[in-house]
Amino acid sequence: MKSLDKYVSDQIDALKTAGVYRHLRILYGPQTPRSVVDERDVINLSSNNYLGLATHPKLIAAAVEAVQKYGAGSGAVRTIVGTLEIHEELERKLAAFKGTEAVLVFTSGFTANQAVLGTVLEEGDLVISDALNHASIIDGVRLTKASRAIYQHNDMDDLARVLEEAKGKYKKTLIVTDGVFSMDGDIAPLDKIADLAEQYGAATMVDDAHGSGVLGDHGRGTVNHFKIAHDRWDITMGTLSKAVGVLGGYVACSHGLRELMEHKARPFLFSTSHPPAVTAAVIAAIEIMASEEGDRLHHLLWVNTNFFKDGLRKLGFDIGISSTPITPVIIGDEAKAMVFSKALFEAGVLATGIVYPTVAKDKARVRTIVTAAHTMDDLQEALDIFAKVGKSMGVV
């Protein structure tokens, strides 16, 4: 056996032995609250489609119309001849929605983080990162020559300690955090981070992937949630793939930083731009989010979220510190968490098992995400299934 083949085989065997091996779930049909997954009808509690926009008729119609007008693909990178008029329209409307000077759109949230971090950080700088930041932030920082420091999760005393120790030692300092943490569903205290940044002359960045569409007025995000003036917050990254319901990422920032990224951000320089259908569908989503309909969907998301969280608590499940639609059901043992997820699926609920290295080894869980598209009947049935499976496995 070739050395690479042996390595791959050994690694897969180790995953199976640990009880954390999994296969890719196949979705048959659209991303809806009740979906057909692996040919089984289930209540879908694993989708990031927070507002139900992925199947909204206005988004579908906009995508079809754009294909007919512009074709299937854009045909080039933005800096050559891949910037369509609708790309610029999207960025104007998204900047207006976010309340920032400018926005630059990328093909994914992952690459958006790499792009902006690679643009603003260089040798002689310091980036200070929350201990539980998303992998895309971690990888983006690793690709730079900046020095790195970690502060304990959401611990402002520890952040102040790091800032004090770094004072006067670096050309510039950037504090970066998730807005909503994707595994625990808790929120970063951006207001306190902004205060510390001003005190120490640091720049600020938030990855708002799970905050956009979820927090703030009409889902404008975590900065809006804390009512922070945008001249007090430097960089907001977000996705177009979750609450927005389509695909991509963006950086909301100053005109100057957008211009600099156009010249230096490698994911922007070397990636073909969004297809017309994607771009038009995102425009339609932003228009809906800013409207009365968007406000209604945002309100419904939180009604459903609070109902489901209260139900899980009353059943006796450990849902950790979540305060958003991301609600973990913490099991602890990795193999047991995967068995629990499988049992839920067989009973009619899709709630994905999450284990190390995504979370700590003693914090394995199934992660649930409630959307505005779920009905109360969907959520009550899911709670009944959680109760039955939880009792049968001794979880509650």
Coordinates of C-alpha atoms in Angstrom, one line a residue:
M1 CA 0.0 0.0 0.0
K2 CA 1.3 3.5 -0.9
S3 CA 2.3 5.6 2.1
L4 CA -0.5 8.2 1.4
D5 CA -3.1 5.5 1.1
K6 CA -2.0 3.9 4.3
Y7 CA -2.1 7.2 6.1
V8 CA -5.7 7.9 4.9
S9 CA -6.9 4.4 5.8
D10 CA -5.4 4.6 9.3
Q11 CA -7.0 8.0 9.9
I12 CA -10.4 6.8 8.8
D13 CA -10.1 3.7 11.0
A14 CA -9.2 5.9 14.0
L15 CA -12.3 8.0 13.4
K16 CA -14.4 4.8 13.3
T17 CA -12.8 3.5 16.5
A18 CA -13.5 6.7 18.3
G19 CA -17.1 6.5 17.2
V20 CA -17.0 9.9 15.4
Y21 CA -17.0 8.7 11.8
R22 CA -19.8 10.1 9.7
H23 CA -21.0 10.3 6.2
L24 CA -22.3 13.3 4.2
R25 CA -26.1 13.7 4.6
I26 CA -27.9 14.0 1.3
L27 CA -30.7 16.5 1.1
Y28 CA -33.4 15.6 -1.4
G29 CA -35.3 18.8 -2.4
P30 CA -35.2 22.3 -1.0
Q31 CA -33.8 23.5 2.4
T32 CA -37.0 23.6 4.4
P33 CA -38.1 23.0 8.0
R34 CA -39.3 19.5 7.1
S35 CA -36.9 18.0 4.7
V36 CA -36.1 14.7 3.1
V37 CA -32.5 13.8 4.2
D38 CA -31.0 10.5 3.3
E39 CA -34.4 9.5 2.0
R40 CA -36.0 10.0 5.5
D41 CA -38.6 12.7 6.4
V42 CA -37.2 14.7 9.2
I43 CA -37.6 18.0 11.1
N44 CA -34.6 19.9 10.0
L45 CA -32.8 21.6 13.0
S46 CA -29.4 21.8 11.3
S47 CA -29.9 24.5 8.7
N48 CA -28.4 28.0 8.8
N49 CA -31.4 29.3 6.8
Y50 CA -32.5 31.5 9.7
L51 CA -35.2 33.5 7.9
G52 CA -36.3 30.9 5.5
L53 CA -35.1 33.0 2.5
A54 CA -33.4 30.1 0.7
T55 CA -36.7 29.1 -0.8
H56 CA -38.4 32.6 -0.9
P57 CA -40.3 33.1 -4.3
K58 CA -38.7 36.6 -4.7
L59 CA -35.2 35.2 -4.5
I60 CA -36.0 32.4 -6.9
A61 CA -37.6 34.8 -9.4
A62 CA -34.6 37.2 -9.2
A63 CA -32.2 34.4 -9.8
V64 CA -34.0 33.1 -12.9
E65 CA -34.3 36.6 -14.3
A66 CA -30.6 37.3 -13.8
V67 CA -29.6 34.1 -15.6
Q68 CA -31.8 35.1 -18.6
K69 CA -30.3 38.5 -18.7
Y70 CA -26.6 37.9 -17.8
G71 CA -26.0 34.2 -18.4
A72 CA -25.0 31.4 -16.0
G73 CA -21.6 32.7 -15.0
S74 CA -19.7 36.0 -14.7
G75 CA -16.7 34.8 -16.7
A76 CA -13.8 36.6 -14.9
V77 CA -12.4 37.9 -11.7
R78 CA -13.7 41.3 -10.5
T79 CA -10.5 43.1 -11.4
I80 CA -10.5 42.1 -15.0
V81 CA -14.0 42.0 -16.5
G82 CA -16.0 40.1 -13.9
T83 CA -17.6 43.0 -12.2
L84 CA -21.2 43.1 -13.4
E85 CA -23.4 46.1 -12.7
I86 CA -25.4 44.0 -10.3
H87 CA -22.3 43.3 -8.2
E88 CA -22.0 47.0 -7.5
E89 CA -25.7 47.3 -6.9
L90 CA -25.5 44.6 -4.3
E91 CA -22.6 46.2 -2.5
R92 CA -24.4 49.6 -2.4
K93 CA -27.6 48.1 -1.0
L94 CA -25.7 45.9 1.5
A95 CA -23.7 48.9 2.7
A96 CA -26.9 50.9 3.2
F97 CA -28.4 48.0 5.1
K98 CA -25.4 47.7 7.4
G99 CA -25.0 51.4 7.8
T100 CA -21.3 51.5 6.7
E101 CA -19.5 53.5 4.1
A102 CA -18.8 50.5 1.8
V103 CA -19.0 46.8 1.4
L104 CA -16.9 44.4 -0.7
V105 CA -18.4 40.9 -1.5
F106 CA -16.4 37.7 -1.6
T107 CA -17.3 34.2 -2.8
S108 CA -17.5 32.8 0.8
G109 CA -17.4 34.0 4.4
F110 CA -14.2 31.9 4.9
T111 CA -12.4 33.8 2.1
A112 CA -13.8 37.1 3.3
N113 CA -12.0 36.6 6.6
Q114 CA -8.8 35.6 4.9
A115 CA -9.1 38.6 2.6
V116 CA -9.5 41.3 5.1
L117 CA -7.0 39.9 7.6
G118 CA -4.4 39.5 4.9
T119 CA -5.0 43.1 3.8
V120 CA -4.7 44.8 7.2
L121 CA -2.2 42.7 9.0
E122 CA 1.6 42.7 8.4
E123 CA 4.8 42.0 10.2
G124 CA 5.1 44.2 13.3
D125 CA 1.4 44.1 14.0
L126 CA -0.5 42.3 16.7
V127 CA -3.9 40.5 16.3
I128 CA -5.7 39.7 19.5
S129 CA -8.3 36.9 19.0
D130 CA -11.0 35.4 21.2
A131 CA -10.1 31.8 22.2
L132 CA -13.2 30.4 20.6
N133 CA -13.1 32.3 17.3
H134 CA -14.1 30.5 14.1
A135 CA -11.6 28.5 12.1
S136 CA -11.7 30.9 9.2
I137 CA -10.4 33.7 11.5
I138 CA -7.7 31.3 12.9
D139 CA -6.6 30.3 9.4
G140 CA -6.7 33.9 8.1
V141 CA -4.4 35.0 10.9
R142 CA -2.0 32.2 10.3
L143 CA -1.6 33.4 6.7
T144 CA -0.3 36.7 7.9
K145 CA 3.1 37.6 9.5
A146 CA 1.5 39.4 12.4
S147 CA 2.1 38.4 16.0
R148 CA -0.8 36.7 17.7
A149 CA -2.3 36.8 21.2
I150 CA -5.4 35.0 22.6
Y151 CA -7.7 36.2 25.3
Q152 CA -10.0 33.9 27.2
H153 CA -13.5 33.6 25.7
N154 CA -15.5 36.8 26.2
D155 CA -13.3 37.7 29.2
M156 CA -12.9 41.5 29.1
D157 CA -10.5 41.5 32.0
D158 CA -8.2 39.1 30.1
L159 CA -8.5 41.2 26.9
A160 CA -7.5 44.3 28.9
R161 CA -4.5 42.4 30.3
V162 CA -3.4 41.4 26.7
L163 CA -3.8 45.0 25.5
E164 CA -1.9 46.4 28.5
E165 CA 1.0 44.0 27.9
A166 CA 1.1 44.9 24.2
K167 CA 1.0 48.6 24.7
G168 CA 3.6 50.4 22.6
K169 CA 5.2 47.2 21.2
Y170 CA 3.4 47.0 17.8
K171 CA 2.7 49.2 14.8
K172 CA -1.0 48.5 15.0
T173 CA -3.2 46.2 17.0
L174 CA -6.4 44.5 15.8
I175 CA -9.0 42.9 18.1
V176 CA -11.0 40.2 16.3
T177 CA -14.0 38.2 17.6
D178 CA -17.0 36.3 16.4
G179 CA -20.2 38.2 17.0
V180 CA -22.3 35.0 17.7
F181 CA -20.2 32.0 18.5
S182 CA -21.3 29.2 16.2
M183 CA -21.0 26.3 18.6
D184 CA -22.4 27.8 21.9
G185 CA -24.7 30.4 20.5
D186 CA -23.5 33.1 22.9
I187 CA -22.8 36.8 21.9
A188 CA -19.5 38.7 22.1
P189 CA -19.8 41.9 24.2
L190 CA -18.9 44.3 21.4
D191 CA -19.7 47.3 23.4
K192 CA -17.1 46.5 26.0
I193 CA -14.6 45.5 23.3
A194 CA -15.2 48.9 21.5
D195 CA -14.5 50.7 24.8
L196 CA -11.2 48.8 25.4
A197 CA -10.2 49.4 21.8
E198 CA -10.6 53.1 22.1
Q199 CA -8.7 53.1 25.4
Y200 CA -5.7 51.3 23.9
G201 CA -5.9 52.6 20.3
A202 CA -6.7 49.3 18.8
A203 CA -8.8 48.5 15.7
T204 CA -11.8 46.2 15.9
M205 CA -13.2 43.4 13.7
V206 CA -16.2 41.1 14.1
D207 CA -17.1 38.0 12.2
D208 CA -20.9 38.4 12.1
A209 CA -21.7 35.3 10.2
H210 CA -24.3 34.1 12.7
G211 CA -25.3 37.6 13.8
S212 CA -26.3 39.0 10.4
G213 CA -30.1 38.5 10.0
V214 CA -30.4 37.4 13.6
L215 CA -29.4 40.3 15.8
G216 CA -30.1 44.0 15.7
D217 CA -32.9 46.0 13.9
H218 CA -34.2 44.0 11.0
G219 CA -31.2 41.6 11.5
R220 CA -28.6 44.3 10.8
G221 CA -26.1 42.4 13.0
T222 CA -24.2 42.5 16.3
V223 CA -22.8 46.0 16.0
N224 CA -26.3 47.3 15.5
H225 CA -27.5 45.0 18.4
F226 CA -25.2 46.9 20.8
K227 CA -26.1 50.2 19.2
I228 CA -22.5 51.0 18.5
A229 CA -21.9 53.9 16.1
H230 CA -20.2 52.6 13.0
D231 CA -17.4 55.2 13.4
R232 CA -16.5 53.3 16.6
W233 CA -16.3 49.9 14.9
D234 CA -13.8 49.3 12.0
I235 CA -14.6 46.0 10.3
T236 CA -17.6 43.8 10.1
M237 CA -17.4 40.5 8.1
G238 CA -20.6 38.6 7.4
T239 CA -22.0 35.8 5.2
L240 CA -24.6 35.7 2.5
S241 CA -25.0 32.0 3.0
K242 CA -26.9 31.8 6.3
A243 CA -29.7 34.2 7.1
V244 CA -29.4 35.8 3.7
G245 CA -30.1 32.4 2.2
V246 CA -27.8 32.3 -0.8
L247 CA -24.0 32.2 -1.0
G248 CA -20.9 34.3 -0.3
G249 CA -19.4 36.6 2.3
Y250 CA -18.8 40.3 2.6
V251 CA -16.7 42.9 4.5
A252 CA -18.5 46.1 5.6
C253 CA -16.0 48.8 6.2
S254 CA -14.7 52.3 5.2
H255 CA -14.3 53.3 1.5
G256 CA -10.6 53.3 2.0
L257 CA -10.4 49.8 3.3
R258 CA -12.6 48.5 0.4
E259 CA -10.3 50.2 -2.1
L260 CA -7.2 48.7 -0.4
M261 CA -8.8 45.2 -0.5
E262 CA -9.5 45.6 -4.2
H263 CA -5.8 45.9 -4.7
K264 CA -4.4 43.5 -2.0
A265 CA -7.0 40.9 -1.0
R266 CA -5.9 37.7 -2.6
P267 CA -9.3 35.9 -2.5
F268 CA -10.7 38.9 -4.3
L269 CA -7.9 39.1 -6.9
F270 CA -7.8 35.5 -7.8
S271 CA -11.5 34.3 -7.6
T272 CA -14.1 34.5 -10.3
S273 CA -17.0 36.7 -9.1
H274 CA -20.4 35.6 -8.1
P275 CA -22.7 34.2 -10.8
P276 CA -25.5 36.5 -11.8
A277 CA -28.2 34.3 -10.2
V278 CA -26.5 34.4 -6.8
T279 CA -25.9 38.1 -6.9
A280 CA -29.5 38.9 -7.9
A281 CA -30.9 36.6 -5.3
V282 CA -28.8 38.2 -2.6
I283 CA -30.1 41.7 -3.7
A284 CA -33.7 40.4 -3.3
A285 CA -32.9 39.0 0.1
I286 CA -31.4 42.3 1.4
E287 CA -34.5 44.1 0.1
I288 CA -36.7 41.7 2.0
M289 CA -34.7 42.0 5.2
A290 CA -35.0 45.8 5.1
S291 CA -38.7 45.6 4.6
E292 CA -41.7 45.0 6.9
E293 CA -41.7 41.4 5.8
G294 CA -38.1 41.1 7.0
D295 CA -39.1 42.6 10.3
R296 CA -41.9 40.0 10.6
L297 CA -39.5 37.2 9.8
H298 CA -37.0 38.4 12.3
H299 CA -39.6 38.6 15.0
L300 CA -40.9 35.1 14.2
L301 CA -37.3 33.7 14.4
W302 CA -37.1 34.9 18.0
V303 CA -40.5 33.7 18.9
N304 CA -39.6 30.3 17.7
T305 CA -36.1 30.4 19.3
N306 CA -37.5 31.3 22.7
F307 CA -40.2 28.6 22.5
F308 CA -37.7 25.9 21.6
K309 CA -35.1 26.9 24.2
D310 CA -37.7 27.0 27.0
G311 CA -38.9 23.5 25.9
L312 CA -35.4 22.0 26.1
R313 CA -34.7 23.6 29.5
K314 CA -38.0 22.3 30.9
L315 CA -37.1 18.8 29.7
G316 CA -33.8 19.0 31.6
F317 CA -31.3 19.3 28.8
D318 CA -28.1 21.2 29.2
I319 CA -28.2 24.0 26.6
G320 CA -25.1 25.8 27.9
I321 CA -24.9 29.6 27.6
S322 CA -26.8 30.1 24.3
S323 CA -28.7 33.3 23.8
T324 CA -29.4 33.0 20.1
P325 CA -31.2 30.6 17.7
I326 CA -28.1 28.3 17.9
T327 CA -28.9 26.0 20.8
P328 CA -26.5 23.2 21.7
V329 CA -27.7 20.2 23.6
I330 CA -24.5 19.2 25.4
I331 CA -23.9 15.5 25.9
G332 CA -20.2 15.5 26.9
D333 CA -19.0 12.1 25.7
E334 CA -18.1 12.2 22.0
A335 CA -19.4 8.7 21.0
K336 CA -22.6 9.2 23.0
A337 CA -23.3 12.5 21.3
M338 CA -23.0 10.8 17.9
V339 CA -25.3 8.0 19.0
F340 CA -27.7 10.6 20.4
S341 CA -27.7 12.4 17.0
K342 CA -28.3 9.2 15.2
A343 CA -31.2 8.2 17.4
L344 CA -32.8 11.6 16.9
F345 CA -32.5 11.2 13.2
E346 CA -34.1 7.8 13.2
A347 CA -36.9 9.2 15.3
G348 CA -37.4 12.1 12.8
V349 CA -35.2 15.0 13.9
L350 CA -32.0 16.1 12.1
A351 CA -29.6 17.6 14.7
T352 CA -26.0 17.2 13.9
G353 CA -23.5 15.8 16.3
I354 CA -20.5 18.1 17.0
V355 CA -17.3 16.7 18.4
Y356 CA -13.6 17.5 18.8
P357 CA -11.8 19.3 17.3
T358 CA -14.8 21.6 16.5
V359 CA -15.5 21.7 20.3
A360 CA -13.6 20.6 23.4
K361 CA -13.5 16.8 23.9
D362 CA -15.7 16.9 27.0
K363 CA -18.2 19.3 25.4
A364 CA -19.6 17.1 22.6
R365 CA -23.1 18.0 21.7
V366 CA -25.8 18.0 19.1
R367 CA -26.4 21.5 17.7
T368 CA -29.9 22.7 16.9
I369 CA -30.8 25.8 14.9
V370 CA -34.4 27.1 14.9
T371 CA -35.6 29.2 11.9
A372 CA -38.4 31.6 11.2
A373 CA -39.8 29.0 8.8
H374 CA -40.5 26.4 11.5
T375 CA -44.1 26.1 12.8
M376 CA -44.9 25.6 16.4
D377 CA -46.1 22.1 15.5
D378 CA -42.7 21.4 14.0
L379 CA -40.9 22.6 17.2
Q380 CA -43.3 20.8 19.6
E381 CA -42.9 17.5 17.7
A382 CA -39.1 18.0 17.8
L383 CA -39.2 18.6 21.6
D384 CA -41.3 15.4 22.0
I385 CA -38.7 13.4 20.1
F386 CA -35.9 15.0 22.1
A387 CA -37.7 14.0 25.3
K388 CA -38.2 10.4 24.2
V389 CA -34.7 9.9 22.9
G390 CA -33.1 11.7 25.9
K391 CA -35.0 9.5 28.4
S392 CA -34.2 6.3 26.6
M393 CA -30.4 7.2 26.6
G394 CA -30.4 8.6 30.1
V395 CA -29.5 12.1 29.0
V396 CA -32.4 13.5 30.9

